[in-house]
C-alpha positions in Angstrom: 158.3 99.3 100.2 160.1 95.9 99.8 164.2 96.9 99.0 164.3 94.6 96.0 161.3 96.8 94.5 162.3 98.3 91.0 162.2 102.1 90.9 160.0 102.4 88.1 157.8 100.6 90.2 158.0 102.6 93.6 157.8 105.6 91.5 154.7 104.5 90.1 153.1 103.4 93.2 154.0 106.6 94.8 152.3 108.5 91.7 149.3 106.4 92.1 148.6 106.9 96.1 149.3 110.5 95.2 146.5 110.6 92.8 144.2 108.0 95.0 144.4 110.8 97.6 142.6 113.5 95.5 140.4 111.3 93.7 137.0 109.4 94.5 135.5 107.3 91.7 136.1 108.4 87.7 133.0 109.1 85.5 132.0 106.5 83.0 130.3 106.9 80.2 126.7 107.5 82.2 127.7 111.2 82.5 127.2 111.3 78.6 123.4 110.6 78.8 121.7 113.7 78.2 119.2 114.8 80.7 115.4 115.9 79.6 116.1 119.7 80.9 118.1 122.0 82.1 117.5 125.3 84.6 117.1 128.5 83.1 119.7 129.8 84.7 122.2 127.3 83.8 124.8 128.0 81.1 125.1 126.0 78.5 128.6 125.1 76.2 128.7 123.6 72.9 131.8 121.6 72.4 132.6 120.0 69.0 134.6 116.6 69.3 137.7 114.9 67.1 138.5 112.0 68.4 141.0 109.0 67.4 139.1 106.5 70.0 136.8 103.9 68.7 133.0 104.5 69.6 131.1 101.4 71.5 128.8 101.4 68.9 128.5 102.8 65.5 126.7 106.5 65.5 126.9 106.5 69.6 129.0 109.1 71.5 130.4 106.8 73.8 134.0 106.3 73.1 136.6 103.2 74.0 140.3 103.4 74.4 140.9 101.5 71.5 142.3 103.6 68.3 139.8 104.2 65.7 140.9 103.6 61.9 140.0 107.0 60.6 138.8 110.3 62.8 135.4 109.9 64.8 133.5 113.6 65.1 130.8 114.3 67.9 128.8 117.6 69.3 128.5 118.2 73.0 126.5 120.7 74.7 126.9 121.0 78.5 124.8 122.4 81.0 127.4 124.1 83.6 125.1 124.8 86.9 124.3 128.3 88.2 126.7 127.6 91.6 129.4 126.8 89.5 133.3 127.2 91.1 135.5 128.8 88.9 138.1 125.8 88.1 136.1 123.1 89.5 133.9 120.4 87.5 130.8 119.7 89.7 130.2 115.8 88.4 126.6 114.6 88.5 125.7 111.8 90.6 123.6 109.1 90.3 120.5 111.2 89.6 122.2 114.6 87.8 120.4 117.6 88.7 121.3 120.6 85.8 121.1 122.9 89.1 124.0 121.5 91.0 126.4 120.1 88.2 127.5 119.8 85.3 124.9 117.5 82.6 125.2 116.6 79.5 122.1 118.2 77.6 122.5 117.1 73.9 124.8 115.2 71.9 125.2 114.5 67.9 127.5 112.2 66.4 128.9 114.4 62.9 130.8 113.6 60.3 133.8 115.3 59.1 131.7 117.8 56.8 128.7 118.5 59.7 131.7 118.9 62.1 133.3 121.4 60.0 130.4 123.4 58.7 129.5 123.8 62.3 132.0 125.2 63.3 132.7 127.5 60.6 129.0 128.9 61.6 129.7 129.4 64.9 133.1 131.3 64.1 131.1 133.4 61.4 128.4 133.9 64.0 130.8 136.2 66.4 133.1 133.6 67.4 136.0 134.0 65.0 138.5 132.1 66.9 138.5 127.9 67.1 140.0 127.0 70.3 141.4 122.8 70.3 142.2 121.7 73.4 144.9 118.2 73.3 144.3 116.3 76.7 147.2 114.9 78.8 148.1 111.3 80.0 145.7 109.5 82.1 142.7 110.7 81.2 139.2 109.5 79.5 136.7 110.7 77.1 134.5 112.5 79.7 137.0 114.0 81.9 138.8 115.5 78.9 135.0 116.7 77.5 133.7 118.3 80.8 137.3 120.1 81.5 136.7 121.7 78.0 133.6 122.7 78.9 134.8 124.1 82.2 137.6 125.8 80.7 135.3 127.5 77.9 132.9 128.6 81.0 135.4 129.9 83.1 137.5 132.0 80.9 134.7 132.6 78.4 136.6 133.3 75.3 135.3 134.2 72.0 136.2 130.9 70.8 134.8 127.8 69.5 135.7 125.1 71.8 137.1 122.1 70.0 138.8 118.6 71.7 140.8 116.7 70.2 140.6 113.6 72.3 143.4 110.8 71.5 142.6 107.5 73.4 144.4 107.4 76.6 144.1 104.4 78.7 142.9 106.5 81.8 145.2 104.6 83.3 148.1 105.5 86.1 150.2 102.3 84.8 148.9 103.4 80.9 152.1 106.1 80.3 153.9 104.0 77.8 150.2 102.8 76.2 149.4 106.5 76.1 152.8 107.9 74.6 152.2 105.4 72.0 148.7 106.2 71.3 149.6 110.2 70.9 152.3 108.9 68.3 149.5 106.9 66.9 147.4 110.4 66.8 149.7 112.7 64.9 148.4 112.7 61.3 144.9 113.1 62.8 145.6 116.3 64.7 147.5 117.4 61.9 144.4 116.5 59.3 142.0 118.7 62.4 144.4 122.0 62.3 144.6 122.0 58.7 140.5 121.6 58.2 140.4 124.3 60.6 143.3 126.6 59.3 141.2 126.2 56.1 137.9 127.5 57.2 137.6 130.9 56.0 135.2 132.1 59.0 137.8 131.0 61.7 140.5 133.9 62.3 143.1 132.1 64.6 143.4 128.6 65.9 144.2 128.5 69.4 146.0 124.9 70.7 146.1 124.3 74.2 148.2 121.2 74.7 148.2 119.7 78.4 151.1 117.4 79.5 151.6 114.4 77.3 149.3 116.5 74.8 152.1 118.9 74.7 153.9 116.5 73.2 151.5 115.6 70.6 150.9 119.1 69.8 154.8 119.7 69.2 155.5 116.9 67.0 152.4 117.5 65.1 153.7 121.4 64.3 156.5 119.4 63.6 155.3 117.3 60.8 153.4 120.4 59.5 156.8 122.0 59.1 158.5 119.3 57.1 155.7 118.7 54.9 156.0 122.5 54.1 152.5 123.4 55.3 153.6 126.6 56.6 149.8 128.4 55.9 148.6 126.1 58.8 151.1 126.9 61.2 150.8 130.5 60.6 147.1 130.7 61.8 147.9 128.7 65.3 148.2 130.4 68.4 149.6 127.5 70.9 150.0 127.1 74.5 152.1 124.1 76.1 150.7 123.8 79.7 153.1 121.6 81.9 154.7 119.6 78.9 155.7 116.7 79.2 158.4 116.5 77.1 162.5 115.8 76.9 164.0 119.2 76.5 166.6 117.9 74.5 163.6 116.6 72.3 162.2 120.1 72.8 165.0 121.8 71.6 165.0 119.5 68.3 161.3 119.9 67.7 161.8 124.1 67.9 164.6 123.7 65.6 162.5 122.6 63.1 159.4 124.3 64.2 160.7 127.6 64.0 159.8 131.0 65.3 156.2 131.3 65.3 153.8 134.9 66.0 152.4 135.1 68.4 155.2 133.0 70.2 154.8 129.9 71.5 153.9 129.7 74.8 155.2 127.7 77.7 153.7 127.8 81.4 155.8 125.9 83.7 156.3 125.1 87.3 159.3 123.9 89.1 157.5 122.2 91.9 154.8 120.1 89.5 155.3 116.5 90.7 153.7 114.7 88.1 156.5 115.7 85.7 159.3 114.9 88.4 158.0 111.6 88.6 157.7 111.6 84.8 161.8 112.7 85.1 162.6 109.9 86.8 160.9 107.3 84.8 162.5 108.7 81.8 166.2 108.3 83.1 166.6 111.9 84.9 166.1 113.7 81.9 164.7 117.3 82.7 160.9 117.9 81.5 160.3 121.1 79.7 157.5 122.1 82.0 159.8 121.8 85.1 162.1 124.6 83.4 163.7 127.2 86.0 163.0 130.5 84.4 165.4 132.3 86.7 168.4 130.5 84.7 169.6 132.7 82.5 170.3 130.3 80.0 166.2 129.5 80.0 165.8 133.7 79.7 168.3 133.2 76.7 167.2 130.5 74.8 163.4 131.8 74.9 164.5 134.9 73.3 166.6 133.3 70.6 164.1 130.9 70.0 161.5 133.3 70.5 159.4 131.6 72.8 157.0 133.0 75.7 157.8 130.8 79.0 155.9 131.8 81.9 156.1 130.3 85.4 152.8 130.0 87.0 154.0 128.4 90.3 152.1 131.2 92.4 148.9 129.6 90.9 147.0 127.8 93.1 147.2 124.3 91.8 143.7 122.1 91.5 145.5 119.0 92.0 148.0 117.7 94.8 150.5 116.7 92.2 150.9 120.9 91.0 150.0 119.2 87.4 146.7 121.3 86.3 147.9 125.0 87.8 146.7 126.0 83.6 143.0 125.7 84.7 143.4 128.4 87.3 145.5 130.5 85.1 143.5 130.5 82.2 140.7 131.9 84.2 142.8 134.8 85.4 144.5 135.6 82.0 141.0 135.6 80.5 139.9 138.1 83.1 142.7 140.5 82.9 142.5 140.7 78.8 138.7 140.8 78.7 137.7 144.2 79.1 139.9 145.0 76.2 142.1 147.7 77.8 145.0 145.5 78.0 147.2 144.5 75.0 147.8 140.7 74.8 150.9 139.7 77.4 151.4 136.5 75.3 152.6 138.1 72.3 156.4 138.9 73.7 158.8 136.5 73.6 161.1 135.8 76.9 161.1 134.4 80.5 158.7 135.4 82.9 157.2 134.7 86.1 153.4 135.1 86.8 152.2 136.8 90.1 149.3 135.4 90.6 148.3 138.3 93.2 148.9 141.2 91.1 147.5 139.4 88.3 151.1 140.9 86.1 154.3 139.0 84.6 157.2 139.8 85.6 161.1 138.8 84.7 162.8 136.7 87.0 164.4 140.1 88.4 162.0 143.3 87.4 158.5 143.8 87.0 157.4 144.2 82.9 153.9 143.5 83.2 153.2 147.0 82.1 150.4 145.6 79.6 148.3 143.6 82.1 149.0 146.5 84.5 147.5 149.4 82.1 150.5 151.3 82.3 
């Protein structure tokens, strides 16, 4: 590299090289076009969408990175192939085959009333919770949609999957633009959370924010608290995966949001390479997603602030940046708790290490995974 190249450019070029080493072509809007039929052995997942992205054309479910002046709503049914490998998205090729790949089988443009009615009906029909996924930086619409379909299929939660899609540029050089886009989207996410929390048939609203989406989630929680909409916050169960949040900013956010029940959960990994670059781009300021749970100060803050901080470094990463471990963790966690014999381990505050081999939680010094181990 030329010695005169600015550090910011060097870092961005390094991150770009890592991403390109693992990625082929990215999926375009063509994967949203419904196929004629699926295969009987496939599993169907219906995802509801609320997005601040602009539609390419009115009434159509293809979206740009432009910022819509109001929320757009949609419904997609995604077919998961019989040979699906957990954690993976089997992307369709030029001739989509539901026997071997994810495919869209149905899609509908919705208005707010129909969006709310359909989620309420699904919740009343046996899926008592709504689960909202807030994606991260450098993510296009179809990547976020198929990722939530994959998470829902692998984890098999009894929740109604809802995607909150903010207008990411889906470009490695779009970090600043994406940060502006999530700031733009705060009021809209607050509106969606309030809408679902007010739905009688929905028991809990589970919010999972990944990376920059975790920053959007925390800013929205802070806004709801400042607006004294405590009844909305009290119905939320929040998980932040690899949060790309300045540590001092997070402290200020937590001070306003206050304790939550169950505790707000933070999934971290010290070797997250994407967050390491984000830290350097931010002047060396630590990101919440790389917290060291062996640090006694982190353990003390977690208990005092009623947080659940879990190091998931032992979970196999699905990307070379070690930034998407939450995908594997979600499937493991769901399989451990699905049989009903184990209590929910995410309802206890503190700092923990997740042992992927033993599917147990441990403090940095002693195993405390009795709930997971059935003891």
